[in-house]
XYZ file of N, CA and C in Angstrom:
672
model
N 96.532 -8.190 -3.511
C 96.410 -9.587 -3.934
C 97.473 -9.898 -4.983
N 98.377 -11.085 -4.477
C 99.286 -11.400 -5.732
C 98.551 -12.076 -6.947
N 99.227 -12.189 -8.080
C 98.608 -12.701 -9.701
C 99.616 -12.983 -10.193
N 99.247 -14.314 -10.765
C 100.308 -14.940 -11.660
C 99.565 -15.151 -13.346
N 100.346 -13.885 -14.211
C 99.407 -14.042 -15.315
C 99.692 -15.063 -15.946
N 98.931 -15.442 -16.846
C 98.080 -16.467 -17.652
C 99.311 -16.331 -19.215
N 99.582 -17.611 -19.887
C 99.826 -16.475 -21.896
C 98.081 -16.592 -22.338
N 97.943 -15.999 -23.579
C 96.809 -16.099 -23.725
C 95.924 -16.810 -23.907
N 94.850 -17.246 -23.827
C 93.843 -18.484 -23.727
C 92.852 -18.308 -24.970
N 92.392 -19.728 -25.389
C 91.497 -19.814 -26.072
C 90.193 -20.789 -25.717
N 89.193 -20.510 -26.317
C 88.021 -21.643 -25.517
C 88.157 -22.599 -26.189
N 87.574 -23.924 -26.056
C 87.271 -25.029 -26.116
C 86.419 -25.921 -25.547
N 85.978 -26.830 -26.183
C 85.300 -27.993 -25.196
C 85.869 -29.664 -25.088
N 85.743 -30.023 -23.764
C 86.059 -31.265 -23.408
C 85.516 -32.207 -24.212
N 86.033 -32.918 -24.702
C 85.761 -34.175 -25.303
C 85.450 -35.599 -24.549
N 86.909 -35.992 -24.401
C 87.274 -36.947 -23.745
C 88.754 -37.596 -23.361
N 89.258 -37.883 -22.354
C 90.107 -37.991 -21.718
C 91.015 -39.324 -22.515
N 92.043 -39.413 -23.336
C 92.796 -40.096 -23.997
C 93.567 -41.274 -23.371
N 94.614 -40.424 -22.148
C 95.060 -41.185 -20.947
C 95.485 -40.233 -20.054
N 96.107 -39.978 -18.588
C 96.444 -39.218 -18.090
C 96.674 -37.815 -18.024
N 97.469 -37.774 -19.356
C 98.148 -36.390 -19.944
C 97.670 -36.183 -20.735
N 96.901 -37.071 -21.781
C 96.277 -35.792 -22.632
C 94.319 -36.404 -22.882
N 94.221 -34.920 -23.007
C 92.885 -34.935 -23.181
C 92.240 -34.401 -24.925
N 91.222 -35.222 -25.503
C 90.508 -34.950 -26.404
C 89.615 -33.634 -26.637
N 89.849 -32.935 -26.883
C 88.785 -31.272 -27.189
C 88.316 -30.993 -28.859
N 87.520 -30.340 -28.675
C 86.986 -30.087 -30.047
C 87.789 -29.274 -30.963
N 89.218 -28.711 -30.513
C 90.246 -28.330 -31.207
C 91.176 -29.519 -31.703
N 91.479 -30.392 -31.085
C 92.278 -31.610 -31.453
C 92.710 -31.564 -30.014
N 93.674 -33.019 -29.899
C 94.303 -33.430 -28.731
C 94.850 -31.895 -28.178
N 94.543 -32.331 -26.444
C 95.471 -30.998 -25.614
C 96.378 -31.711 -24.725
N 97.472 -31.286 -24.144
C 98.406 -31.693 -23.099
C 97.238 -31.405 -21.772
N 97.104 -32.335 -20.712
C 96.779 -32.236 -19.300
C 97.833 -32.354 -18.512
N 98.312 -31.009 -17.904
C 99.337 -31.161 -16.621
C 98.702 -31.991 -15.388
N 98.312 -33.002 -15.267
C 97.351 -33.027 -14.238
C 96.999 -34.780 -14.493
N 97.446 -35.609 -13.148
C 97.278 -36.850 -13.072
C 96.031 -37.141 -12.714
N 95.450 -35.972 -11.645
C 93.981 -36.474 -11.055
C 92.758 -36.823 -11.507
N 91.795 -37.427 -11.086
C 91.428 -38.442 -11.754
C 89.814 -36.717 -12.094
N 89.812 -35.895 -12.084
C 88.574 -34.418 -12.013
C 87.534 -35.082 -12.307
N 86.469 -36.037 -11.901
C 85.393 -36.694 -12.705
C 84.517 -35.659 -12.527
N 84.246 -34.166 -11.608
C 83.543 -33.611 -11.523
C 84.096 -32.752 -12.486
N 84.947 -32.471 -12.710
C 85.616 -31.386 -13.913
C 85.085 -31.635 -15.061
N 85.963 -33.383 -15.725
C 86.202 -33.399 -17.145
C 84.754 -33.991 -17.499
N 83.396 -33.025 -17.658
C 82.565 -33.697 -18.074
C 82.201 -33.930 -19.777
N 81.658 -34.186 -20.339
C 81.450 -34.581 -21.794
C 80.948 -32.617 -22.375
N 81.466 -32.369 -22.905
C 81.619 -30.958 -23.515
C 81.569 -29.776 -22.492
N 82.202 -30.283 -21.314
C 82.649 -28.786 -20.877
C 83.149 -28.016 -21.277
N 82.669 -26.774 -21.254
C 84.146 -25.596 -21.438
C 85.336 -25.197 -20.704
N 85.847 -25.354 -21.889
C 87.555 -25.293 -21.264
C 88.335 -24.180 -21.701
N 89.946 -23.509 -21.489
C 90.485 -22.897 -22.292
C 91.770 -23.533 -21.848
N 92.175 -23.332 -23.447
C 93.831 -23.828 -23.269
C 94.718 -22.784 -23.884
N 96.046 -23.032 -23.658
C 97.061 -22.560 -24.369
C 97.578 -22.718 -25.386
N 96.933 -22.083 -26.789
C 97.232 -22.608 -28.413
C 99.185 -22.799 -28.137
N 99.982 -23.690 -27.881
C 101.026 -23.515 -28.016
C 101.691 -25.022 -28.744
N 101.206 -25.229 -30.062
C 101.283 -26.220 -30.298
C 102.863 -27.562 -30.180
N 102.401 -28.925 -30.211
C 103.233 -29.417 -30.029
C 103.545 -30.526 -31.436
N 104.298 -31.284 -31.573
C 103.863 -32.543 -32.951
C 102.825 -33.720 -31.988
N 102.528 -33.681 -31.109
C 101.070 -34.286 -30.509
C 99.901 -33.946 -29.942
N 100.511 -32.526 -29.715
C 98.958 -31.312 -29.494
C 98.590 -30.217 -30.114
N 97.842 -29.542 -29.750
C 97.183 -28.260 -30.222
C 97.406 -27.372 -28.746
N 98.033 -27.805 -27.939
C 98.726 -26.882 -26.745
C 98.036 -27.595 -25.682
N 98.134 -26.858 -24.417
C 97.843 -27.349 -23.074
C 96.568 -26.845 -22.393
N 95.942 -27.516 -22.191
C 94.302 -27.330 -21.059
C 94.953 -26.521 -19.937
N 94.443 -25.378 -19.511
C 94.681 -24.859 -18.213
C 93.658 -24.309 -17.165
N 91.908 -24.007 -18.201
C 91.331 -24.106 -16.828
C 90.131 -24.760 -17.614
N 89.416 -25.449 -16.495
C 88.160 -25.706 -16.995
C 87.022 -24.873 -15.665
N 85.724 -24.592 -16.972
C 84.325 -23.992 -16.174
C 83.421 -25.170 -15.778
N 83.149 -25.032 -14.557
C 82.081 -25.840 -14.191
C 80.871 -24.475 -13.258
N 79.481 -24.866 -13.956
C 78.304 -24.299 -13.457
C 79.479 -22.961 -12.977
N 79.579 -22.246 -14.291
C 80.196 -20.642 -14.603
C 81.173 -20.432 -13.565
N 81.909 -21.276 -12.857
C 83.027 -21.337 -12.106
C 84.457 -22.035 -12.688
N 85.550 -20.395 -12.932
C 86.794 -21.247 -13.857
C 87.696 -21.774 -12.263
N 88.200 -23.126 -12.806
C 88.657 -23.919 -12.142
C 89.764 -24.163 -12.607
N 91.373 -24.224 -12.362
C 92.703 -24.170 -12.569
C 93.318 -25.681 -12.515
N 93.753 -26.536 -13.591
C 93.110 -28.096 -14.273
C 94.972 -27.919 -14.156
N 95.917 -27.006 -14.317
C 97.359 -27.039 -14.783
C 98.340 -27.386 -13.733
N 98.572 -28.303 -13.387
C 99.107 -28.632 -11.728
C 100.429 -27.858 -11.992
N 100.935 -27.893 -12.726
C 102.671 -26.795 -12.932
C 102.578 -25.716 -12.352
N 101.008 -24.880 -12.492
C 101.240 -23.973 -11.702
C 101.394 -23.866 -10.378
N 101.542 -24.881 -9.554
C 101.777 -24.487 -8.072
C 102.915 -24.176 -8.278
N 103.996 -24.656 -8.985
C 105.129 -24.298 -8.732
C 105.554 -22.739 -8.713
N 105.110 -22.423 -9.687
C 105.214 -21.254 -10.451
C 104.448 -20.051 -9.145
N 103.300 -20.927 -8.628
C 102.673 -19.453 -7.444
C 103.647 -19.387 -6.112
N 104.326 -20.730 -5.700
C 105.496 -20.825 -4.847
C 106.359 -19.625 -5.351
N 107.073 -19.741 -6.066
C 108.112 -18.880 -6.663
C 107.337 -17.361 -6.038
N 106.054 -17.543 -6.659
C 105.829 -16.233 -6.635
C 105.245 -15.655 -5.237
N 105.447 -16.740 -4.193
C 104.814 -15.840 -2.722
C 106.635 -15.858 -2.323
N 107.622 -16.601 -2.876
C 108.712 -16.768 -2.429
C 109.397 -14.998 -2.987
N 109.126 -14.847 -3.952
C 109.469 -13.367 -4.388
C 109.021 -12.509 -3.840
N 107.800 -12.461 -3.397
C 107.330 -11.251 -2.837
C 107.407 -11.522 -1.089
N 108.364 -12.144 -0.546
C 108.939 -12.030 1.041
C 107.888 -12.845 1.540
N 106.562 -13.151 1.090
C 105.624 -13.722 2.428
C 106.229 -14.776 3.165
N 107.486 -15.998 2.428
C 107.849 -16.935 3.876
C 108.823 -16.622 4.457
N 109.255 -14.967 4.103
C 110.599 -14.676 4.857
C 111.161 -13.888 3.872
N 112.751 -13.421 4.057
C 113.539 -12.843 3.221
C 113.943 -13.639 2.443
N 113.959 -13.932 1.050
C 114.341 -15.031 0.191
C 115.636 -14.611 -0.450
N 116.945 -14.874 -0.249
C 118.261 -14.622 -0.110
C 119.383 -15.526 -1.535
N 118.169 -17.016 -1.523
C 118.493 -17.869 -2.343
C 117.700 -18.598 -2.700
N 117.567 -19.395 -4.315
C 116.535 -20.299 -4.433
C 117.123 -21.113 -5.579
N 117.164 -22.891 -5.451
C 117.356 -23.605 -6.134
C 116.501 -24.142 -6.475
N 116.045 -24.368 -7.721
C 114.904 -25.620 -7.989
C 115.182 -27.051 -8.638
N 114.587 -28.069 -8.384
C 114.500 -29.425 -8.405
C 115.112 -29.860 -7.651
N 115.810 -30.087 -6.460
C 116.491 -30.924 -5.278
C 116.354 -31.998 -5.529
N 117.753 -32.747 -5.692
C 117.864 -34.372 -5.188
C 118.001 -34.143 -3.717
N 117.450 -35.440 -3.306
C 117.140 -35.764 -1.752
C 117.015 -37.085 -1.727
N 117.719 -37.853 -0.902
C 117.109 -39.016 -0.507
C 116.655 -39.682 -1.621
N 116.820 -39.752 -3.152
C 116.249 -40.483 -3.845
C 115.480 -40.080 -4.854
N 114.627 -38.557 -4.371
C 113.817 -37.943 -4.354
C 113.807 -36.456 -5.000
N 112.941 -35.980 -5.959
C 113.247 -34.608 -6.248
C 112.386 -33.875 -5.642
N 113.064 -32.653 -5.139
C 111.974 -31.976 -4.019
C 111.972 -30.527 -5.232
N 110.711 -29.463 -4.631
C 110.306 -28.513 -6.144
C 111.890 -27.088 -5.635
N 111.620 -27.105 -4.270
C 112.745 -26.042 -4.383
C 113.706 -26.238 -2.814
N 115.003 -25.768 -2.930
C 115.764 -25.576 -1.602
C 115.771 -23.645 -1.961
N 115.796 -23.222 -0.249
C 116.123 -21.513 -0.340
C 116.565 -21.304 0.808
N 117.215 -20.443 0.750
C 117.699 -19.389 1.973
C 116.554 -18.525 2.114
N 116.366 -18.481 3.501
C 115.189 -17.347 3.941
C 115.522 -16.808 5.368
N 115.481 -15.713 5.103
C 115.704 -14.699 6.644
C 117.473 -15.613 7.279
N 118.005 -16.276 6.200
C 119.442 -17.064 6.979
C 119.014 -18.674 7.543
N 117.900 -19.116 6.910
C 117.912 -20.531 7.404
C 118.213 -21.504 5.697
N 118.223 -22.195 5.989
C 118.548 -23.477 4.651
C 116.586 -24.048 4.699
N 116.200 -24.141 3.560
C 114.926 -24.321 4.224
C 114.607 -25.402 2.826
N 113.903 -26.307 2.818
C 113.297 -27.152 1.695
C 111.502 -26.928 1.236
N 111.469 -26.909 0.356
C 109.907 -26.053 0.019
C 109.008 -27.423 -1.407
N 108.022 -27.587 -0.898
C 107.617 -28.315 -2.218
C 106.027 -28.024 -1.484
N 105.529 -27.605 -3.373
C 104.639 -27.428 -3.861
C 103.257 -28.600 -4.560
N 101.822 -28.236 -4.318
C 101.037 -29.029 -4.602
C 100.147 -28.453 -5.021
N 99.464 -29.605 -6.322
C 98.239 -28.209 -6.409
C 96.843 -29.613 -6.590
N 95.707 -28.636 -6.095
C 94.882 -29.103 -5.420
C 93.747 -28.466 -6.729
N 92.617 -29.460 -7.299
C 91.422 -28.724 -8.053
C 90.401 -29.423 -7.231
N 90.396 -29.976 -6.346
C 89.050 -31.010 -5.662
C 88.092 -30.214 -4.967
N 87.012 -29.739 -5.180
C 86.618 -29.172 -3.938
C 84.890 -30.067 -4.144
N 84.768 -30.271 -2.095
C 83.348 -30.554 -2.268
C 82.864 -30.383 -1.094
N 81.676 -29.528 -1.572
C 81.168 -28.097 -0.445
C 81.637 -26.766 -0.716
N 82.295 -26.766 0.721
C 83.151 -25.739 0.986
C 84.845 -25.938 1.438
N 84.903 -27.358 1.294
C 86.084 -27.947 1.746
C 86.727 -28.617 0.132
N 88.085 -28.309 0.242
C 89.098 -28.560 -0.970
C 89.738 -29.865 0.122
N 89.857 -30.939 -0.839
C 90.123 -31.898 -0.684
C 91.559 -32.569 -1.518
N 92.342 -33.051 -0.696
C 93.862 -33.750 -1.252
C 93.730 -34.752 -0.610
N 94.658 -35.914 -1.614
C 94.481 -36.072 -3.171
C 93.324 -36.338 -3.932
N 93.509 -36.102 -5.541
C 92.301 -36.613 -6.363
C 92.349 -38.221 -6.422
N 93.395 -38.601 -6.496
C 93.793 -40.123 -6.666
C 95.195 -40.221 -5.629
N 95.331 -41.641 -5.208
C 96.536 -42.189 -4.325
C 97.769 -41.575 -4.639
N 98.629 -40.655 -3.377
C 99.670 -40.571 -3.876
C 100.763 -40.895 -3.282
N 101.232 -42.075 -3.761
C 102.865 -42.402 -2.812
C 103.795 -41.923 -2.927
N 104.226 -41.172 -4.077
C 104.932 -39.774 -4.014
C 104.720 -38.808 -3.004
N 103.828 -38.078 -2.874
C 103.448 -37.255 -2.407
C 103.728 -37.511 -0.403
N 103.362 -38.951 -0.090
C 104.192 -39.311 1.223
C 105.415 -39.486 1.442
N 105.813 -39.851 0.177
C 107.655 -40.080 0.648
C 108.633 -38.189 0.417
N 107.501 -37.531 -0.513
C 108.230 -36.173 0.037
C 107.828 -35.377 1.475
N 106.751 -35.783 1.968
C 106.345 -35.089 3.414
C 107.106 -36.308 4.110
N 107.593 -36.756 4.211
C 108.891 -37.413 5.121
C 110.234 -37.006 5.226
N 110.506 -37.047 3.577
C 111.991 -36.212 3.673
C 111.801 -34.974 4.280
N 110.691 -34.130 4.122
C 110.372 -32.994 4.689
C 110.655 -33.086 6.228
N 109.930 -33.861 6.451
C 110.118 -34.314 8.016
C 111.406 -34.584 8.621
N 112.076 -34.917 7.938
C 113.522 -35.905 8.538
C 114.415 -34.547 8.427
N 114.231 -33.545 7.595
C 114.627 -32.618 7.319
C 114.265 -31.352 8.356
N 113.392 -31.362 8.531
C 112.875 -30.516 9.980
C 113.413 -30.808 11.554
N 113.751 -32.512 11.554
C 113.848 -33.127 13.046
C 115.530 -32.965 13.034
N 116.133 -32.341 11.891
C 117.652 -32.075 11.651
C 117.577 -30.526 12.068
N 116.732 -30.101 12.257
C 116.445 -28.586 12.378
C 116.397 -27.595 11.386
N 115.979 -27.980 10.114
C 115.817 -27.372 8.841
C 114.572 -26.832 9.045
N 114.403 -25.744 8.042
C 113.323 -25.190 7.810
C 112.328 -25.757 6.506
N 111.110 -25.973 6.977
C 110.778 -26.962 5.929
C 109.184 -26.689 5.385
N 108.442 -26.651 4.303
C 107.118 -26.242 3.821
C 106.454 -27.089 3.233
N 105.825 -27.920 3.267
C 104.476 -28.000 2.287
C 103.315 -27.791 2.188
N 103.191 -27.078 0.689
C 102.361 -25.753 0.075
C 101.199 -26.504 -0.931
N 100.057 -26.150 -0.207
C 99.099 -26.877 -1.845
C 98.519 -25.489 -2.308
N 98.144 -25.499 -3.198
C 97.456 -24.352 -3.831
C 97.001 -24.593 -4.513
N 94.903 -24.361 -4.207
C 94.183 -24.830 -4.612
C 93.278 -23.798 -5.799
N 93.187 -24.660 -6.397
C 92.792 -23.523 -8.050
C 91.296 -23.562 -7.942
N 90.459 -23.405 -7.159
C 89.586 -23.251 -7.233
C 88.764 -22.218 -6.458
N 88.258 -21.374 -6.691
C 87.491 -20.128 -5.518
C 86.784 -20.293 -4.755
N 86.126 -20.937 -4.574
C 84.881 -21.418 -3.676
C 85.307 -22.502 -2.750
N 86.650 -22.976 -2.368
C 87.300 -23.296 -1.472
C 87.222 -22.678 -0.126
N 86.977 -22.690 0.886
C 86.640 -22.255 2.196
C 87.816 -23.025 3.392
N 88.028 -23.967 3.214
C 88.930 -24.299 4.035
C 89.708 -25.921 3.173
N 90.610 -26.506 3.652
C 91.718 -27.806 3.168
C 92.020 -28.618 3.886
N 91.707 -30.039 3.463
C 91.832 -31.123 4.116
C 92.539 -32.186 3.381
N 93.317 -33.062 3.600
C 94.055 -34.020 3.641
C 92.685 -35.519 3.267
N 92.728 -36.119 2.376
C 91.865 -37.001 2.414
C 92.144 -38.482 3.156
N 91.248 -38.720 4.313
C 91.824 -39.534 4.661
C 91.806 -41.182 4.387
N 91.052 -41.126 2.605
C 91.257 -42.238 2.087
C 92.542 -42.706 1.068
N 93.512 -41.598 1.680
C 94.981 -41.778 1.447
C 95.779 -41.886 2.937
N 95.161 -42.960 3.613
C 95.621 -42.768 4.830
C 97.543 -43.037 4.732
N 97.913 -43.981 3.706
C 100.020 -43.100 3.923
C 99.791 -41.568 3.848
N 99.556 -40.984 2.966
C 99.573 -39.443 2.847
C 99.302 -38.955 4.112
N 97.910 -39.207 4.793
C 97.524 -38.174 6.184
C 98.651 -38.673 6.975
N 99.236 -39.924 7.181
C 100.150 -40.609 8.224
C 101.283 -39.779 8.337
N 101.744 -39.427 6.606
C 102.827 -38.965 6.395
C 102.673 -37.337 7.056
N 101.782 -36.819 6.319
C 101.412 -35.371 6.467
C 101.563 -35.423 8.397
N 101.015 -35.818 9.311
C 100.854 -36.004 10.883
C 102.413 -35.967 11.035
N 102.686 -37.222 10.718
C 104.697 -37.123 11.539
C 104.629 -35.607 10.707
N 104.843 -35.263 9.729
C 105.544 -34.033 8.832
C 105.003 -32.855 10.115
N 104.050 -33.048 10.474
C 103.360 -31.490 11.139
C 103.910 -31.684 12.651
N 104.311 -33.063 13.453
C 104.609 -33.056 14.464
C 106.194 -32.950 14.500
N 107.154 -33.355 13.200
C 108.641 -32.779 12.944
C 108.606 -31.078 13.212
N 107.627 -30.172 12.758
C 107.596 -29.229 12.602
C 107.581 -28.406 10.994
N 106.943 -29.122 10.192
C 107.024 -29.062 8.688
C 106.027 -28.136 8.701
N 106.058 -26.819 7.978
C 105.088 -26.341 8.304
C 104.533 -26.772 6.743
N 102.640 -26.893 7.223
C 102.033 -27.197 6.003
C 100.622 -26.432 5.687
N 100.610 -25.629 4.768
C 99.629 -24.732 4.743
C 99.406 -24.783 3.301
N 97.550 -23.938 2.794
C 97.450 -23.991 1.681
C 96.575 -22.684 1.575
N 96.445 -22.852 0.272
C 96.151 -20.940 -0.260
C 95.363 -21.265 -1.471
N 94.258 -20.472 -1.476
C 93.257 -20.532 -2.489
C 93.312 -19.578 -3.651
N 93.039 -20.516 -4.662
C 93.775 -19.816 -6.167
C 92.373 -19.335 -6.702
N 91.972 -17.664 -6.836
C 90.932 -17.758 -8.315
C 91.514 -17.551 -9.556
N 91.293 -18.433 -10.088
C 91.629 -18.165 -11.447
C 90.715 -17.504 -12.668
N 91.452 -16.554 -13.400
C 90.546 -15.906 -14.099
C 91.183 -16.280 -15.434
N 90.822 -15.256 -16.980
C 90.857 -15.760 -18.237
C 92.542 -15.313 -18.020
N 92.870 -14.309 -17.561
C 94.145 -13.422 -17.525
C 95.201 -14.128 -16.563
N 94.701 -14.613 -15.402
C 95.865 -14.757 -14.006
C 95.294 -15.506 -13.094
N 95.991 -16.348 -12.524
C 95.852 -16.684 -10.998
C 95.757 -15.920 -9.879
N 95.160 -15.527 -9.362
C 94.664 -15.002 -8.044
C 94.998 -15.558 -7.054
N 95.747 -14.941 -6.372
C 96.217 -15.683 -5.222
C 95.761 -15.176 -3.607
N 94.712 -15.523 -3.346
C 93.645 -14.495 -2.460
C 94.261 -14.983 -0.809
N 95.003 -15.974 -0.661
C 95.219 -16.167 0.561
C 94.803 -17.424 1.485
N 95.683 -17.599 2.950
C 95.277 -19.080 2.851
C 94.492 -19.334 3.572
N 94.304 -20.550 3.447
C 93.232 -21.526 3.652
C 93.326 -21.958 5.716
N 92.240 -22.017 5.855
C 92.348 -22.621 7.043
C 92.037 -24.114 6.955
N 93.042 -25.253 7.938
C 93.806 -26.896 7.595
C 92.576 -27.224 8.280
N 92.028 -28.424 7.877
C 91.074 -29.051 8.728
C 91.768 -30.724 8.715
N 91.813 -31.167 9.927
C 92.389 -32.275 10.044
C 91.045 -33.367 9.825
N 90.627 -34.220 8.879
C 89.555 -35.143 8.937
C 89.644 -36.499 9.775
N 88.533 -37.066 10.967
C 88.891 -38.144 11.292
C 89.074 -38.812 10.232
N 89.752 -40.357 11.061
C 90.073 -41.465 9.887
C 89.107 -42.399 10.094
């Protein structure tokens, strides 16, 4: 099993949500990597742990929160960071080369690489939604998130090699679905899978130490 360790963590509890990016804790303000809207997450004194790494507007960054004794991975940066790290250890091929942030079309994509000798475009997502047994994308609308599974696409129908990766921080994930009350996103995601984009996702446990990277997910397409 790959692991992407953690720096060290401290506990805390949720307060209340400030605006987007940062959240209120009983340590003082924390940075939230994370636009989604977690109403099942950020409840009124959950426990949390963050990263004491202070800033002149925080007391460091939230990275997981516990719900009913389940740690849940709140830090969306890390998808990037677990990309890198299935990209290092060969799983999408021989990785030969790797650039990160791509202009495209307008657009910044998370990485371009050489793999096994193809030119290939790669972008990363990270997913905390789960309900059931099914992990659910997005938490909130994302029109970003469609205009990069297009370039993806347009990029595949050129004969590129092309990925999008969610990686979902939560354990009790069983399988991944596309929500289809983002119907641009599923629209987008459909052309992307019929270009040949490949799009797969992988379930993160996260512990006090590391990300767990246990393997992926089987796609469930939801009617609309």
């Amino acid at each position: 099993m790959l692991a992407l360790p953690l720096p060290p963590l401290k506990p805390c509890r949720f307060l209340g949500r400030k605006n987007r990016f940062l959240v209120e804790a009983d340590v003082g303000p924390l940075h939230l990597p994370n636009s989604g809207r977690m109403a099942e997450l950020l409840l009124p004194h959950a426990p949390c742990f963050y990263w004491p790494k202070p800033t002149p507007k925080t007391r460091g960054r939230m990275v997981l929160v516990e719900r009913e004794g389940v740690l849940v991975g709140v830090d969306a940066t890390q998808a990037n960071r677990l990309l890198e790290l299935l990209l290092g250890q060969g799983v999408l091929g021989p990785l030969e080369a790797l650039e990160r942030e791509v202009r495209l079309g307008g657009e910044r994509l998370d990485f371009r690489a050489r793999l096994g000798g193809r030119e290939a475009l790669l972008e990363a997502k990270n997913c905390n939604r789960v309900e059931g047994p099914l992990a659910l994308f997005p938490d909130a609308p994302t029109a970003r998130g469609a205009r990069h599974l297009r370039l993806l696409a347009a990029w595949a129908r050129e004969g590129g090699l092309a990925y999008a990766l969610w990686f979902v921080q939560h354990p009790q994930a069983q399988a991944f679905a596309l929500d289809p009350a983002d119907g641009a996103l599923l629209e987008a995601a459909r052309e992307a899978w019929e270009a040949g984009v490949r799009l797969r996702a992988y379930r993160v446990r996260p512990s006090l130490k590391a990300l767990h990277l246990e393997g992926e997910l089987p796609w469930v397409w939801l009617p609309t």
